[in-house]
Amino acid sequence: MKHRNKLNAISCILTAAMLFPIINGLWFVFVENRMSFLQFMCRDASFRQAFSNSTVVYLGCLAGQLITGISAGWGLARFHFCGKRLLLFLCLLVVTLPLQVLVFPLYQIFQRLGLLDTLWALILPGAFSPLGAILMWHAFSGIPAEQIQSAEELGANEAQILFRLALPLCKRDVLLLCLVTLAEQWNQLEFSMAFLQSKENYTLSVYLATNAVSDTVQLLADCLFSLLPLCVVFAAFLLESKHRK
């Protein structure tokens, strides 16, 4: 018990240390400089466009990850077939590849398809990444076989077992997939720099990396608001984890 209390205290101290710059920045922007949220959104139209582009890219990637990840993960966890281990190994290999390796071949593909300088060039690589399949395979593999057998004996088909039994049991893992996809796509810079040329298509990562803002308060506010989606999804994941305990 004492050991656990010490770990909790250390965790609280580390969390406070990491949150201090964010809290200090919020105080500086909204208290000392008296900038309201409405004033911030009205002052910087380019930030609104970049934020919107990043949101579209994330939602597109998340939709693809949920569709392909849940279906592929369920198939890998539920069925046994020749070459299954090889397929899992290849998925893990692709996930561990650095993004820089994929920039040139993807650039050639999107150039031939006419998708360069569009948001589709960012959505498609993230939507069909094997990361979701690996995460959901691991989650579905942890479901007790007795529960699935009981559902089959009651006459449930494969879709009913997946949507009424497996997914409710793996809500935290689905939320984890949302969080990982958000962290990966929201901060993704390599593909954005390589595939986008028009400023109206810039995502937040490119906008913050290339935009020279002379107003320190505005720049700090841009950085703070770019963290907002990550904080919201991460907080939802922590609440779900605490609820399960």
PDB file of C-alpha atoms in Angstrom:
ATOM      1  CA  MET A   1       0.000   0.000   0.000  1.00  0.00           C
ATOM      2  CA  LYS A   2       2.815   2.420   0.901  1.00  0.00           C
ATOM      3  CA  HIS A   3       4.600   1.549  -2.337  1.00  0.00           C
ATOM      4  CA  ARG A   4       1.444   2.305  -4.304  1.00  0.00           C
ATOM      5  CA  ASN A   5       0.995   5.660  -2.529  1.00  0.00           C
ATOM      6  CA  LYS A   6       4.569   6.607  -3.399  1.00  0.00           C
ATOM      7  CA  LEU A   7       3.966   5.764  -7.064  1.00  0.00           C
ATOM      8  CA  ASN A   8       0.774   7.830  -7.078  1.00  0.00           C
ATOM      9  CA  ALA A   9       2.606  10.782  -5.518  1.00  0.00           C
ATOM     10  CA  ILE A  10       5.399  10.552  -8.085  1.00  0.00           C
ATOM     11  CA  SER A  11       2.838  10.339 -10.888  1.00  0.00           C
ATOM     12  CA  CYS A  12       1.030  13.435  -9.611  1.00  0.00           C
ATOM     13  CA  ILE A  13       4.293  15.389  -9.389  1.00  0.00           C
ATOM     14  CA  LEU A  14       5.319  14.405 -12.925  1.00  0.00           C
ATOM     15  CA  THR A  15       1.850  15.216 -14.275  1.00  0.00           C
ATOM     16  CA  ALA A  16       1.884  18.632 -12.608  1.00  0.00           C
ATOM     17  CA  ALA A  17       5.349  19.321 -14.049  1.00  0.00           C
ATOM     18  CA  MET A  18       4.183  18.442 -17.567  1.00  0.00           C
ATOM     19  CA  LEU A  19       0.969  20.473 -17.263  1.00  0.00           C
ATOM     20  CA  PHE A  20       2.673  23.546 -15.813  1.00  0.00           C
ATOM     21  CA  PRO A  21       3.737  25.045 -19.192  1.00  0.00           C
ATOM     22  CA  ILE A  22       0.199  24.598 -20.554  1.00  0.00           C
ATOM     23  CA  ILE A  23      -1.442  26.140 -17.490  1.00  0.00           C
ATOM     24  CA  ASN A  24       1.079  28.971 -17.496  1.00  0.00           C
ATOM     25  CA  GLY A  25       0.399  29.603 -21.187  1.00  0.00           C
ATOM     26  CA  LEU A  26      -3.371  29.652 -20.642  1.00  0.00           C
ATOM     27  CA  TRP A  27      -2.932  32.140 -17.800  1.00  0.00           C
ATOM     28  CA  PHE A  28      -0.698  34.365 -19.923  1.00  0.00           C
ATOM     29  CA  VAL A  29      -3.061  34.376 -22.920  1.00  0.00           C
ATOM     30  CA  PHE A  30      -6.488  34.587 -21.314  1.00  0.00           C
ATOM     31  CA  VAL A  31      -5.821  36.323 -17.987  1.00  0.00           C
ATOM     32  CA  GLU A  32      -2.853  38.616 -18.408  1.00  0.00           C
ATOM     33  CA  ASN A  33      -3.638  39.548 -22.018  1.00  0.00           C
ATOM     34  CA  ARG A  34      -7.418  39.185 -21.634  1.00  0.00           C
ATOM     35  CA  MET A  35      -7.924  37.395 -24.929  1.00  0.00           C
ATOM     36  CA  SER A  36     -11.246  35.605 -25.203  1.00  0.00           C
ATOM     37  CA  PHE A  37     -11.854  32.470 -27.272  1.00  0.00           C
ATOM     38  CA  LEU A  38     -14.013  34.463 -29.710  1.00  0.00           C
ATOM     39  CA  GLN A  39     -11.271  37.053 -30.184  1.00  0.00           C
ATOM     40  CA  PHE A  40      -8.724  34.331 -30.844  1.00  0.00           C
ATOM     41  CA  MET A  41     -10.858  32.590 -33.487  1.00  0.00           C
ATOM     42  CA  CYS A  42     -11.694  35.881 -35.212  1.00  0.00           C
ATOM     43  CA  ARG A  43      -8.090  37.105 -35.343  1.00  0.00           C
ATOM     44  CA  ASP A  44      -6.508  34.142 -37.098  1.00  0.00           C
ATOM     45  CA  ALA A  45      -8.406  32.842 -40.154  1.00  0.00           C
ATOM     46  CA  SER A  46      -5.421  30.799 -41.341  1.00  0.00           C
ATOM     47  CA  PHE A  47      -5.346  28.930 -38.022  1.00  0.00           C
ATOM     48  CA  ARG A  48      -9.049  28.109 -38.372  1.00  0.00           C
ATOM     49  CA  GLN A  49      -8.411  26.705 -41.852  1.00  0.00           C
ATOM     50  CA  ALA A  50      -5.444  24.626 -40.654  1.00  0.00           C
ATOM     51  CA  PHE A  51      -7.447  23.361 -37.669  1.00  0.00           C
ATOM     52  CA  SER A  52     -10.309  22.403 -39.992  1.00  0.00           C
ATOM     53  CA  ASN A  53      -7.941  20.576 -42.362  1.00  0.00           C
ATOM     54  CA  SER A  54      -6.379  18.616 -39.501  1.00  0.00           C
ATOM     55  CA  THR A  55      -9.844  17.685 -38.223  1.00  0.00           C
ATOM     56  CA  VAL A  56     -10.908  16.418 -41.664  1.00  0.00           C
ATOM     57  CA  VAL A  57      -7.703  14.381 -42.008  1.00  0.00           C
ATOM     58  CA  TYR A  58      -8.087  12.878 -38.546  1.00  0.00           C
ATOM     59  CA  LEU A  59     -11.758  11.959 -38.995  1.00  0.00           C
ATOM     60  CA  GLY A  60     -11.018  10.397 -42.382  1.00  0.00           C
ATOM     61  CA  CYS A  61      -8.110   8.382 -41.002  1.00  0.00           C
ATOM     62  CA  LEU A  62     -10.129   7.356 -37.952  1.00  0.00           C
ATOM     63  CA  ALA A  63     -13.058   6.168 -40.078  1.00  0.00           C
ATOM     64  CA  GLY A  64     -10.709   4.030 -42.155  1.00  0.00           C
ATOM     65  CA  GLN A  65      -8.915   2.707 -39.079  1.00  0.00           C
ATOM     66  CA  LEU A  66     -12.188   1.735 -37.400  1.00  0.00           C
ATOM     67  CA  ILE A  67     -13.563  -0.010 -40.495  1.00  0.00           C
ATOM     68  CA  THR A  68     -10.404  -1.825 -41.549  1.00  0.00           C
ATOM     69  CA  GLY A  69      -8.977  -2.246 -38.037  1.00  0.00           C
ATOM     70  CA  ILE A  70     -12.089  -3.741 -36.447  1.00  0.00           C
ATOM     71  CA  SER A  71     -12.868  -6.055 -39.372  1.00  0.00           C
ATOM     72  CA  ALA A  72      -9.260  -7.209 -39.855  1.00  0.00           C
ATOM     73  CA  GLY A  73      -8.623  -7.497 -36.111  1.00  0.00           C
ATOM     74  CA  TRP A  74     -11.763  -9.584 -35.651  1.00  0.00           C
ATOM     75  CA  GLY A  75     -10.808 -11.871 -38.521  1.00  0.00           C
ATOM     76  CA  LEU A  76      -7.280 -12.375 -37.180  1.00  0.00           C
ATOM     77  CA  ALA A  77      -8.512 -13.069 -33.643  1.00  0.00           C
ATOM     78  CA  ARG A  78     -11.521 -15.199 -34.568  1.00  0.00           C
ATOM     79  CA  PHE A  79     -10.359 -17.425 -37.398  1.00  0.00           C
ATOM     80  CA  HIS A  80      -7.363 -19.663 -37.931  1.00  0.00           C
ATOM     81  CA  PHE A  81      -5.932 -19.937 -41.442  1.00  0.00           C
ATOM     82  CA  CYS A  82      -2.683 -20.706 -43.201  1.00  0.00           C
ATOM     83  CA  GLY A  83      -0.258 -17.778 -43.160  1.00  0.00           C
ATOM     84  CA  LYS A  84      -1.882 -16.010 -40.217  1.00  0.00           C
ATOM     85  CA  ARG A  85       1.378 -15.580 -38.310  1.00  0.00           C
ATOM     86  CA  LEU A  86       3.122 -14.327 -41.439  1.00  0.00           C
ATOM     87  CA  LEU A  87       0.349 -11.786 -41.981  1.00  0.00           C
ATOM     88  CA  LEU A  88       0.661 -10.553 -38.387  1.00  0.00           C
ATOM     89  CA  PHE A  89       4.415 -10.276 -38.791  1.00  0.00           C
ATOM     90  CA  LEU A  90       4.028  -8.231 -41.985  1.00  0.00           C
ATOM     91  CA  CYS A  91       1.528  -5.921 -40.266  1.00  0.00           C
ATOM     92  CA  LEU A  92       3.965  -5.353 -37.397  1.00  0.00           C
ATOM     93  CA  LEU A  93       6.769  -4.772 -39.888  1.00  0.00           C
ATOM     94  CA  VAL A  94       4.804  -2.095 -41.740  1.00  0.00           C
ATOM     95  CA  VAL A  95       3.843  -0.386 -38.463  1.00  0.00           C
ATOM     96  CA  THR A  96       7.491  -0.194 -37.364  1.00  0.00           C
ATOM     97  CA  LEU A  97       8.702   1.241 -40.675  1.00  0.00           C
ATOM     98  CA  PRO A  98       9.746   4.915 -40.397  1.00  0.00           C
ATOM     99  CA  LEU A  99       7.469   7.270 -42.320  1.00  0.00           C
ATOM    100  CA  GLN A 100      10.403   8.640 -44.307  1.00  0.00           C
ATOM    101  CA  VAL A 101      10.703   5.292 -46.101  1.00  0.00           C
ATOM    102  CA  LEU A 102       7.162   5.614 -47.462  1.00  0.00           C
ATOM    103  CA  VAL A 103       7.280   9.246 -48.614  1.00  0.00           C
ATOM    104  CA  PHE A 104       8.828   8.680 -52.065  1.00  0.00           C
ATOM    105  CA  PRO A 105       6.718   5.669 -53.200  1.00  0.00           C
ATOM    106  CA  LEU A 106       3.533   7.319 -51.917  1.00  0.00           C
ATOM    107  CA  TYR A 107       4.485  10.561 -53.679  1.00  0.00           C
ATOM    108  CA  GLN A 108       4.777   8.719 -56.988  1.00  0.00           C
ATOM    109  CA  ILE A 109       1.441   6.943 -56.456  1.00  0.00           C
ATOM    110  CA  PHE A 110      -0.443  10.123 -55.550  1.00  0.00           C
ATOM    111  CA  GLN A 111       1.176  12.001 -58.415  1.00  0.00           C
ATOM    112  CA  ARG A 112      -0.174   9.439 -60.882  1.00  0.00           C
ATOM    113  CA  LEU A 113      -3.595   9.507 -59.241  1.00  0.00           C
ATOM    114  CA  GLY A 114      -3.696  13.309 -59.221  1.00  0.00           C
ATOM    115  CA  LEU A 115      -4.083  13.467 -55.438  1.00  0.00           C
ATOM    116  CA  LEU A 116      -1.055  15.611 -54.624  1.00  0.00           C
ATOM    117  CA  ASP A 117      -1.865  18.850 -52.799  1.00  0.00           C
ATOM    118  CA  THR A 118      -5.149  17.389 -51.555  1.00  0.00           C
ATOM    119  CA  LEU A 119      -6.157  16.136 -48.128  1.00  0.00           C
ATOM    120  CA  TRP A 120      -6.725  12.678 -49.625  1.00  0.00           C
ATOM    121  CA  ALA A 121      -2.948  12.290 -49.842  1.00  0.00           C
ATOM    122  CA  LEU A 122      -2.901  12.412 -46.023  1.00  0.00           C
ATOM    123  CA  ILE A 123      -6.123  10.503 -45.349  1.00  0.00           C
ATOM    124  CA  LEU A 124      -5.477   7.406 -47.446  1.00  0.00           C
ATOM    125  CA  PRO A 125      -2.125   6.337 -45.881  1.00  0.00           C
ATOM    126  CA  GLY A 126      -3.541   6.770 -42.376  1.00  0.00           C
ATOM    127  CA  ALA A 127      -6.905   5.163 -43.114  1.00  0.00           C
ATOM    128  CA  PHE A 128      -5.381   1.904 -44.359  1.00  0.00           C
ATOM    129  CA  SER A 129      -2.559   1.591 -41.855  1.00  0.00           C
ATOM    130  CA  PRO A 130      -2.286  -1.864 -40.198  1.00  0.00           C
ATOM    131  CA  LEU A 131      -1.966  -0.220 -36.779  1.00  0.00           C
ATOM    132  CA  GLY A 132      -5.710  -0.507 -36.115  1.00  0.00           C
ATOM    133  CA  ALA A 133      -5.717  -4.177 -37.087  1.00  0.00           C
ATOM    134  CA  ILE A 134      -2.889  -4.938 -34.638  1.00  0.00           C
ATOM    135  CA  LEU A 135      -4.554  -3.092 -31.745  1.00  0.00           C
ATOM    136  CA  MET A 136      -7.979  -4.641 -32.304  1.00  0.00           C
ATOM    137  CA  TRP A 137      -6.548  -8.117 -32.866  1.00  0.00           C
ATOM    138  CA  HIS A 138      -4.870  -7.882 -29.464  1.00  0.00           C
ATOM    139  CA  ALA A 139      -8.120  -6.649 -27.871  1.00  0.00           C
ATOM    140  CA  PHE A 140     -10.367  -9.285 -29.433  1.00  0.00           C
ATOM    141  CA  SER A 141      -7.901 -12.059 -28.579  1.00  0.00           C
ATOM    142  CA  GLY A 142      -8.459 -11.302 -24.894  1.00  0.00           C
ATOM    143  CA  ILE A 143     -12.188 -12.094 -24.995  1.00  0.00           C
ATOM    144  CA  PRO A 144     -12.857 -15.438 -23.231  1.00  0.00           C
ATOM    145  CA  ALA A 145     -13.805 -18.189 -25.675  1.00  0.00           C
ATOM    146  CA  GLU A 146     -16.620 -19.293 -23.342  1.00  0.00           C
ATOM    147  CA  GLN A 147     -18.482 -16.034 -23.877  1.00  0.00           C
ATOM    148  CA  ILE A 148     -18.292 -16.386 -27.654  1.00  0.00           C
ATOM    149  CA  GLN A 149     -19.405 -20.015 -27.484  1.00  0.00           C
ATOM    150  CA  SER A 150     -22.361 -19.028 -25.300  1.00  0.00           C
ATOM    151  CA  ALA A 151     -23.392 -16.398 -27.836  1.00  0.00           C
ATOM    152  CA  GLU A 152     -23.158 -18.955 -30.657  1.00  0.00           C
ATOM    153  CA  GLU A 153     -25.309 -21.426 -28.712  1.00  0.00           C
ATOM    154  CA  LEU A 154     -27.952 -18.721 -28.340  1.00  0.00           C
ATOM    155  CA  GLY A 155     -28.058 -18.396 -32.132  1.00  0.00           C
ATOM    156  CA  ALA A 156     -26.057 -15.189 -32.607  1.00  0.00           C
ATOM    157  CA  ASN A 157     -24.408 -14.762 -35.986  1.00  0.00           C
ATOM    158  CA  GLU A 158     -20.924 -13.389 -36.579  1.00  0.00           C
ATOM    159  CA  ALA A 159     -22.038  -9.754 -36.896  1.00  0.00           C
ATOM    160  CA  GLN A 160     -24.111  -9.927 -33.717  1.00  0.00           C
ATOM    161  CA  ILE A 161     -21.202 -11.447 -31.786  1.00  0.00           C
ATOM    162  CA  LEU A 162     -18.916  -8.673 -33.005  1.00  0.00           C
ATOM    163  CA  PHE A 163     -21.194  -5.679 -32.419  1.00  0.00           C
ATOM    164  CA  ARG A 164     -23.151  -6.848 -29.361  1.00  0.00           C
ATOM    165  CA  LEU A 165     -20.486  -8.769 -27.485  1.00  0.00           C
ATOM    166  CA  ALA A 166     -16.938  -8.045 -28.640  1.00  0.00           C
ATOM    167  CA  LEU A 167     -17.059  -4.286 -29.203  1.00  0.00           C
ATOM    168  CA  PRO A 168     -18.807  -3.460 -25.885  1.00  0.00           C
ATOM    169  CA  LEU A 169     -16.136  -5.487 -24.091  1.00  0.00           C
ATOM    170  CA  CYS A 170     -13.385  -3.652 -25.987  1.00  0.00           C
ATOM    171  CA  LYS A 171     -14.628  -0.061 -25.643  1.00  0.00           C
ATOM    172  CA  ARG A 172     -11.397   1.045 -23.999  1.00  0.00           C
ATOM    173  CA  ASP A 173      -9.361  -0.461 -26.830  1.00  0.00           C
ATOM    174  CA  VAL A 174     -11.488   1.322 -29.446  1.00  0.00           C
ATOM    175  CA  LEU A 175     -10.953   4.579 -27.562  1.00  0.00           C
ATOM    176  CA  LEU A 176      -7.238   3.796 -27.421  1.00  0.00           C
ATOM    177  CA  LEU A 177      -7.284   3.411 -31.209  1.00  0.00           C
ATOM    178  CA  CYS A 178      -8.931   6.837 -31.469  1.00  0.00           C
ATOM    179  CA  LEU A 179      -6.246   8.319 -29.218  1.00  0.00           C
ATOM    180  CA  VAL A 180      -3.326   6.693 -31.045  1.00  0.00           C
ATOM    181  CA  THR A 181      -4.719   7.723 -34.439  1.00  0.00           C
ATOM    182  CA  LEU A 182      -5.211  11.281 -33.218  1.00  0.00           C
ATOM    183  CA  ALA A 183      -1.691  11.512 -31.789  1.00  0.00           C
ATOM    184  CA  GLU A 184      -0.232  10.069 -35.000  1.00  0.00           C
ATOM    185  CA  GLN A 185      -2.209  12.156 -37.501  1.00  0.00           C
ATOM    186  CA  TRP A 186      -2.517  15.405 -35.560  1.00  0.00           C
ATOM    187  CA  ASN A 187       1.264  15.732 -35.219  1.00  0.00           C
ATOM    188  CA  GLN A 188       2.150  14.134 -38.560  1.00  0.00           C
ATOM    189  CA  LEU A 189       4.564  16.366 -40.475  1.00  0.00           C
ATOM    190  CA  GLU A 190       6.480  14.316 -43.075  1.00  0.00           C
ATOM    191  CA  PHE A 191       3.559  13.527 -45.392  1.00  0.00           C
ATOM    192  CA  SER A 192       2.091  17.013 -45.005  1.00  0.00           C
ATOM    193  CA  MET A 193       5.344  18.710 -45.980  1.00  0.00           C
ATOM    194  CA  ALA A 194       5.888  16.349 -48.929  1.00  0.00           C
ATOM    195  CA  PHE A 195       2.368  16.210 -50.396  1.00  0.00           C
ATOM    196  CA  LEU A 196       0.933  19.683 -49.747  1.00  0.00           C
ATOM    197  CA  GLN A 197       1.887  22.887 -51.533  1.00  0.00           C
ATOM    198  CA  SER A 198      -1.111  25.204 -51.160  1.00  0.00           C
ATOM    199  CA  LYS A 199      -1.376  27.114 -47.898  1.00  0.00           C
ATOM    200  CA  GLU A 200      -5.142  26.598 -47.796  1.00  0.00           C
ATOM    201  CA  ASN A 201      -4.508  22.852 -47.507  1.00  0.00           C
ATOM    202  CA  TYR A 202      -1.960  23.107 -44.693  1.00  0.00           C
ATOM    203  CA  THR A 203      -2.632  21.081 -41.574  1.00  0.00           C
ATOM    204  CA  LEU A 204      -1.840  22.364 -38.100  1.00  0.00           C
ATOM    205  CA  SER A 205       1.572  20.727 -37.966  1.00  0.00           C
ATOM    206  CA  VAL A 206       2.695  22.444 -41.186  1.00  0.00           C
ATOM    207  CA  TYR A 207       1.030  25.724 -40.242  1.00  0.00           C
ATOM    208  CA  LEU A 208       2.778  25.909 -36.875  1.00  0.00           C
ATOM    209  CA  ALA A 209       6.112  24.844 -38.386  1.00  0.00           C
ATOM    210  CA  THR A 210       6.101  27.341 -41.294  1.00  0.00           C
ATOM    211  CA  ASN A 211       3.966  30.275 -40.194  1.00  0.00           C
ATOM    212  CA  ALA A 212       6.041  33.189 -38.912  1.00  0.00           C
ATOM    213  CA  VAL A 213       3.814  34.914 -36.351  1.00  0.00           C
ATOM    214  CA  SER A 214       5.252  38.116 -34.917  1.00  0.00           C
ATOM    215  CA  ASP A 215       2.578  38.331 -32.204  1.00  0.00           C
ATOM    216  CA  THR A 216       3.843  36.202 -29.301  1.00  0.00           C
ATOM    217  CA  VAL A 217       0.418  35.991 -27.681  1.00  0.00           C
ATOM    218  CA  GLN A 218      -1.186  34.807 -30.919  1.00  0.00           C
ATOM    219  CA  LEU A 219       1.530  32.203 -31.483  1.00  0.00           C
ATOM    220  CA  LEU A 220       1.167  30.885 -27.941  1.00  0.00           C
ATOM    221  CA  ALA A 221      -2.612  30.739 -28.319  1.00  0.00           C
ATOM    222  CA  ASP A 222      -2.233  28.805 -31.602  1.00  0.00           C
ATOM    223  CA  CYS A 223      -0.007  26.226 -29.918  1.00  0.00           C
ATOM    224  CA  LEU A 224      -2.335  25.869 -26.931  1.00  0.00           C
ATOM    225  CA  PHE A 225      -5.472  25.363 -29.013  1.00  0.00           C
ATOM    226  CA  SER A 226      -3.699  22.830 -31.213  1.00  0.00           C
ATOM    227  CA  LEU A 227      -3.355  20.663 -28.072  1.00  0.00           C
ATOM    228  CA  LEU A 228      -7.052  20.831 -27.220  1.00  0.00           C
ATOM    229  CA  PRO A 229      -8.258  17.742 -29.193  1.00  0.00           C
ATOM    230  CA  LEU A 230      -5.431  15.628 -27.775  1.00  0.00           C
ATOM    231  CA  CYS A 231      -6.329  16.675 -24.228  1.00  0.00           C
ATOM    232  CA  VAL A 232     -10.040  15.910 -24.747  1.00  0.00           C
ATOM    233  CA  VAL A 233      -9.518  12.419 -26.200  1.00  0.00           C
ATOM    234  CA  PHE A 234      -6.833  11.558 -23.647  1.00  0.00           C
ATOM    235  CA  ALA A 235      -9.120  12.672 -20.802  1.00  0.00           C
ATOM    236  CA  ALA A 236     -11.923  10.504 -22.219  1.00  0.00           C
ATOM    237  CA  PHE A 237      -9.552   7.534 -22.317  1.00  0.00           C
ATOM    238  CA  LEU A 238      -8.525   8.082 -18.694  1.00  0.00           C
ATOM    239  CA  LEU A 239     -12.165   8.371 -17.577  1.00  0.00           C
ATOM    240  CA  GLU A 240     -13.045   5.143 -19.377  1.00  0.00           C
ATOM    241  CA  SER A 241     -10.080   3.364 -17.805  1.00  0.00           C
ATOM    242  CA  LYS A 242     -11.046   4.600 -14.343  1.00  0.00           C
ATOM    243  CA  HIS A 243     -14.660   3.555 -14.912  1.00  0.00           C
ATOM    244  CA  ARG A 244     -13.592   0.007 -15.834  1.00  0.00           C
ATOM    245  CA  LYS A 245     -11.557  -0.283 -12.646  1.00  0.00           C
TER     246      LYS A 245
END
